[in-house]
C-alpha cells in the first residue's frame, strides 16, 4: 500500500511539474512574441508598395534601428531612394540584385542565378541578428517568375532571427507568403497617370 501511494505521489508530482513547465514556456513565448520582429507584405496592383517600405525605413532609422535592403530587380538604374540612403551608409546596408554579377549565360539562367545570389544575401542579413528591419523589395516578382522556390523562401523568412522584421513588396504575393505574414496590405489601383500615357516621373516613381 505504501508503494502505491508513493507511486501516486510521484505521478501527481510529475503532472504538476509538467504544468509548471508548460506555464513557464508559455510565459517565455509571450515575452519573446512581444518584441519579436514581424513579417509584413505589401502587395496589390496600385502604386505605393515600395514607397511604403521606404517610409517605414525612415521611421525605423528615426529610432536608431539598423536597416538592410535587398532589391530584387534587374539592373542598376538610378533611383532617388538609393541616392538618398547612400548618404547614410553607416545606418543602412543596401544590395541590388545583379550587382557585381558576371552576365555570361542565357537571360533566364542569368536572372535565376542573380535572384539566388540576392536571396543568399537576404538570408545572410536575416539570420545574422544584426538588423531590426530588412526590406526585400520586389521579392514577389522573382517568385512570380519562378526564379526562387516559394516554399524555400517562406521557410527562410520563418527562420529569420526573431528580432528582425521583414517587409516583402511586389505585386502578386503568393498565397503561402500571405498565410505566413503578420501583416498583408493590398494597394488597390484606382487611377495611375500611366493610364493617360504619362511616363514614370523622377522623384515620384523612381
Ligand atoms: P512605388 O515604387 O512607386 O511605390 P510600387 O512599388 O507600388 O510603386 P511596382 O509594382 O514596384 O509598384 O512598380 C513600380 C513602378 O510602376 C512605379 O514607377 C510605379 O509608379 C509604377 N506603377 C505602379 N502601379 C502602377 C499601375 N497600376 N499602373 C501603372 N504603373 C504603375
Ligand atoms: Mg515596388
CSV table of C-alpha atoms and ligand atoms in Angstrom, one decimal:
chain,number,residue,atom,x,y,z
A,1,UNK,CA,0.0,0.0,0.0
A,2,UNK,CA,2.9,2.3,0.9
A,3,UNK,CA,4.3,1.6,-2.6
A,4,UNK,CA,1.1,2.5,-4.3
A,5,UNK,CA,0.8,5.9,-2.6
A,6,UNK,CA,4.5,6.6,-3.4
A,7,UNK,CA,3.6,5.8,-7.0
A,8,UNK,CA,0.6,8.1,-6.8
A,9,UNK,CA,2.7,10.9,-5.2
A,10,UNK,CA,5.3,10.6,-7.9
A,11,UNK,CA,2.6,10.7,-10.6
A,12,UNK,CA,1.0,13.7,-9.1
A,13,UNK,CA,4.4,15.4,-8.8
A,14,UNK,CA,5.2,14.7,-12.4
A,15,UNK,CA,1.9,16.1,-13.6
A,16,UNK,CA,2.3,19.2,-11.5
A,17,UNK,CA,5.9,19.7,-12.8
A,18,UNK,CA,4.7,19.3,-16.4
A,19,UNK,CA,2.1,22.0,-15.7
A,20,UNK,CA,4.7,24.3,-14.2
A,21,UNK,CA,7.0,23.7,-17.2
A,22,UNK,CA,4.2,24.4,-19.7
A,23,UNK,CA,3.3,27.7,-17.9
A,24,UNK,CA,6.9,28.7,-17.9
A,25,UNK,CA,7.3,28.0,-21.6
A,26,UNK,CA,4.1,29.9,-22.4
A,27,UNK,CA,5.4,32.9,-20.5
A,28,UNK,CA,8.8,32.8,-22.4
A,29,UNK,CA,6.9,32.5,-25.7
A,30,UNK,CA,4.7,35.5,-24.8
A,31,UNK,CA,7.7,37.6,-23.7
A,32,UNK,CA,9.5,36.7,-26.9
A,33,UNK,CA,6.5,37.5,-29.1
A,34,UNK,CA,6.1,40.9,-27.5
A,35,UNK,CA,9.4,42.2,-29.1
A,36,UNK,CA,9.7,39.7,-31.9
A,37,UNK,CA,10.0,41.1,-35.4
A,38,UNK,CA,7.1,41.0,-37.8
A,39,UNK,CA,6.7,39.7,-41.4
A,40,UNK,CA,4.9,42.3,-43.5
A,41,UNK,CA,3.8,42.0,-47.1
A,42,UNK,CA,2.9,45.0,-49.3
A,43,UNK,CA,1.2,43.7,-52.5
A,44,UNK,CA,-1.6,44.7,-55.0
A,45,UNK,CA,-1.7,46.4,-58.4
A,46,UNK,CA,-1.6,50.0,-57.1
A,47,UNK,CA,1.4,52.3,-56.7
A,48,UNK,CA,2.8,52.6,-53.2
A,49,UNK,CA,4.2,49.2,-52.1
A,50,UNK,CA,7.9,50.1,-52.3
A,51,UNK,CA,7.2,53.7,-51.2
A,52,UNK,CA,5.5,52.5,-48.0
A,53,UNK,CA,8.5,50.2,-47.3
A,54,UNK,CA,10.9,53.1,-47.7
A,55,UNK,CA,8.7,55.2,-45.5
A,56,UNK,CA,8.9,52.5,-42.8
A,57,UNK,CA,12.7,52.6,-43.2
A,58,UNK,CA,12.7,56.3,-42.4
A,59,UNK,CA,10.6,55.6,-39.3
A,60,UNK,CA,12.9,52.8,-38.1
A,61,UNK,CA,16.1,54.9,-38.7
A,62,UNK,CA,14.5,57.6,-36.6
A,63,UNK,CA,14.6,55.2,-33.7
A,64,UNK,CA,18.2,54.3,-34.4
A,65,UNK,CA,17.3,50.9,-35.7
A,66,UNK,CA,19.6,49.1,-38.1
A,67,UNK,CA,18.2,48.5,-41.6
A,68,UNK,CA,19.0,46.3,-44.6
A,69,UNK,CA,17.6,46.4,-48.1
A,70,UNK,CA,17.8,43.9,-50.9
A,71,UNK,CA,16.2,45.0,-54.2
A,72,UNK,CA,15.2,42.0,-56.3
A,73,UNK,CA,15.2,43.9,-59.6
A,74,UNK,CA,17.4,43.7,-62.6
A,75,UNK,CA,20.0,46.3,-63.4
A,76,UNK,CA,21.3,49.3,-61.7
A,77,UNK,CA,19.2,52.2,-62.9
A,78,UNK,CA,19.3,55.1,-60.6
A,79,UNK,CA,16.5,55.6,-58.1
A,80,UNK,CA,16.0,58.5,-55.7
A,81,UNK,CA,15.7,56.3,-52.6
A,82,UNK,CA,19.2,54.8,-53.2
A,83,UNK,CA,20.7,58.2,-53.9
A,84,UNK,CA,19.3,59.4,-50.6
A,85,UNK,CA,20.1,56.4,-48.4
A,86,UNK,CA,23.6,56.2,-49.8
A,87,UNK,CA,24.2,59.4,-47.7
A,88,UNK,CA,23.6,57.3,-44.6
A,89,UNK,CA,25.6,54.1,-45.5
A,90,UNK,CA,26.6,53.9,-41.8
A,91,UNK,CA,23.0,53.3,-40.9
A,92,UNK,CA,21.7,51.2,-43.8
A,93,UNK,CA,23.0,48.2,-45.8
A,94,UNK,CA,21.8,48.2,-49.4
A,95,UNK,CA,22.1,45.5,-52.1
A,96,UNK,CA,20.7,45.4,-55.6
A,97,UNK,CA,20.2,42.1,-57.4
A,98,UNK,CA,22.7,41.7,-60.2
A,99,UNK,CA,25.4,44.0,-58.6
A,100,UNK,CA,28.8,42.6,-59.2
A,101,UNK,CA,27.4,39.8,-61.2
A,102,UNK,CA,29.0,38.3,-64.3
A,103,UNK,CA,26.5,38.2,-67.1
A,104,UNK,CA,27.8,35.4,-69.2
A,105,UNK,CA,24.9,33.0,-69.7
A,106,UNK,CA,21.4,32.9,-71.2
A,107,UNK,CA,19.0,35.5,-69.8
A,108,UNK,CA,16.7,33.3,-67.8
A,109,UNK,CA,19.6,31.3,-66.3
A,110,UNK,CA,21.3,34.6,-65.6
A,111,UNK,CA,18.3,36.0,-63.9
A,112,UNK,CA,17.8,32.9,-61.8
A,113,UNK,CA,21.4,33.0,-60.7
A,114,UNK,CA,21.1,36.6,-59.8
A,115,UNK,CA,17.9,36.0,-57.9
A,116,UNK,CA,19.6,33.2,-56.0
A,117,UNK,CA,22.6,35.3,-55.1
A,118,UNK,CA,20.3,38.1,-53.9
A,119,UNK,CA,18.3,35.6,-51.8
A,120,UNK,CA,21.6,34.3,-50.3
A,121,UNK,CA,22.4,37.9,-49.4
A,122,UNK,CA,19.0,38.4,-47.9
A,123,UNK,CA,19.3,35.2,-45.9
A,124,UNK,CA,22.6,36.3,-44.5
A,125,UNK,CA,21.1,39.6,-43.4
A,126,UNK,CA,18.0,37.9,-41.9
A,127,UNK,CA,19.8,35.2,-39.9
A,128,UNK,CA,22.6,37.3,-38.6
A,129,UNK,CA,20.6,39.1,-35.9
A,130,UNK,CA,22.2,42.5,-36.7
A,131,UNK,CA,19.1,44.1,-38.2
A,132,UNK,CA,15.8,45.4,-36.8
A,133,UNK,CA,14.3,45.8,-40.3
A,134,UNK,CA,15.0,44.3,-43.7
A,135,UNK,CA,13.2,45.3,-46.8
A,136,UNK,CA,13.1,42.6,-49.6
A,137,UNK,CA,11.9,44.9,-52.4
A,138,UNK,CA,10.1,43.2,-55.3
A,139,UNK,CA,10.8,39.7,-54.0
A,140,UNK,CA,7.2,38.8,-55.0
A,141,UNK,CA,8.2,39.5,-58.6
A,142,UNK,CA,11.0,36.9,-58.7
A,143,UNK,CA,8.7,34.5,-57.0
A,144,UNK,CA,6.0,35.1,-59.7
A,145,UNK,CA,8.6,34.4,-62.4
A,146,UNK,CA,9.5,31.2,-60.6
A,147,UNK,CA,13.2,32.3,-60.1
A,148,UNK,CA,13.0,31.2,-56.5
A,149,UNK,CA,11.1,28.4,-54.8
A,150,UNK,CA,8.1,29.9,-52.8
A,151,UNK,CA,8.3,27.2,-50.0
A,152,UNK,CA,12.0,27.7,-49.6
A,153,UNK,CA,11.6,31.5,-49.4
A,154,UNK,CA,8.7,31.2,-46.9
A,155,UNK,CA,10.8,28.8,-44.8
A,156,UNK,CA,13.8,31.2,-45.0
A,157,UNK,CA,11.6,34.1,-43.8
A,158,UNK,CA,10.3,31.9,-40.9
A,159,UNK,CA,13.8,31.0,-40.0
A,160,UNK,CA,15.0,34.7,-39.7
A,161,UNK,CA,16.4,36.0,-36.4
A,162,UNK,CA,13.5,36.6,-34.0
A,163,UNK,CA,14.4,40.3,-33.5
A,164,UNK,CA,14.2,41.1,-37.3
A,165,UNK,CA,11.2,42.5,-39.1
A,166,UNK,CA,11.0,41.9,-42.8
A,167,UNK,CA,8.9,43.8,-45.4
A,168,UNK,CA,8.3,41.9,-48.7
A,169,UNK,CA,7.0,44.0,-51.6
A,170,UNK,CA,5.7,43.4,-55.1
A,171,UNK,CA,2.6,42.5,-57.0
A,172,UNK,CA,1.0,39.0,-56.8
A,173,UNK,CA,2.3,37.9,-53.4
A,174,UNK,CA,1.9,34.1,-53.4
A,175,UNK,CA,-0.7,32.6,-51.1
A,176,UNK,CA,1.9,30.7,-48.9
A,177,UNK,CA,3.6,34.0,-48.2
A,178,UNK,CA,0.3,35.8,-47.4
A,179,UNK,CA,-0.5,32.9,-45.0
A,180,UNK,CA,2.9,33.3,-43.2
A,181,UNK,CA,2.8,37.1,-42.9
A,182,UNK,CA,1.7,39.0,-39.8
A,183,UNK,CA,0.5,41.9,-42.0
A,184,UNK,CA,-0.7,41.9,-45.6
A,185,UNK,CA,-1.6,45.1,-47.2
A,186,UNK,CA,-3.1,45.3,-50.7
A,187,UNK,CA,-2.6,48.6,-52.5
A,188,UNK,CA,-5.5,49.0,-55.0
A,189,UNK,CA,-5.1,50.7,-58.3
A,190,UNK,CA,-7.8,53.3,-58.6
A,191,UNK,CA,-6.1,55.5,-61.2
A,192,UNK,CA,-2.5,55.9,-62.4
A,193,UNK,CA,-1.0,58.6,-64.7
A,194,UNK,CA,0.5,55.9,-66.8
A,195,UNK,CA,-3.1,55.1,-68.0
A,196,UNK,CA,-3.1,58.6,-69.6
A,197,UNK,CA,0.3,57.9,-71.2
A,198,UNK,CA,2.2,59.9,-68.5
A,199,UNK,CA,5.7,58.3,-68.1
A,200,UNK,CA,7.4,57.4,-64.9
A,201,UNK,CA,8.4,60.7,-63.1
A,202,UNK,CA,11.7,61.4,-61.4
A,203,UNK,CA,11.1,61.9,-57.7
A,204,UNK,CA,7.7,60.3,-57.8
A,205,UNK,CA,8.2,56.9,-59.4
A,206,UNK,CA,12.0,56.5,-59.1
B,1,LIG,P1,6.3,52.7,-55.9
B,1,LIG,O1,7.8,52.2,-56.0
B,1,LIG,O2,6.1,53.9,-56.7
B,1,LIG,O3,5.8,52.7,-54.5
B,1,LIG,P2,5.1,50.1,-56.3
B,1,LIG,O4,6.2,49.5,-55.5
B,1,LIG,O5,3.7,50.1,-55.6
B,1,LIG,O6,5.4,51.6,-56.7
B,1,LIG,P3,5.8,48.4,-58.5
B,1,LIG,O7,4.9,47.3,-58.9
B,1,LIG,O8,7.0,48.1,-57.8
B,1,LIG,O9,4.8,49.4,-57.7
B,1,LIG,O10,6.0,49.3,-59.8
B,1,LIG,C1,6.9,50.3,-59.8
B,1,LIG,C2,6.7,51.3,-60.9
B,1,LIG,O11,5.5,51.0,-61.6
B,1,LIG,C3,6.5,52.7,-60.4
B,1,LIG,O12,7.0,53.6,-61.4
B,1,LIG,C4,5.0,52.9,-60.4
B,1,LIG,O13,4.6,54.2,-60.5
B,1,LIG,C5,4.5,52.1,-61.5
B,1,LIG,N1,3.2,51.6,-61.2
B,1,LIG,C6,2.7,51.1,-60.0
B,1,LIG,N2,1.4,50.8,-60.1
B,1,LIG,C7,1.1,51.0,-61.4
B,1,LIG,C8,-0.2,50.9,-62.1
B,1,LIG,N3,-1.3,50.4,-61.5
B,1,LIG,N4,-0.2,51.3,-63.4
B,1,LIG,C9,1.0,51.8,-64.0
B,1,LIG,N5,2.1,51.9,-63.4
B,1,LIG,C10,2.2,51.5,-62.1
B,2,LIG,MG1,7.8,48.4,-56.0
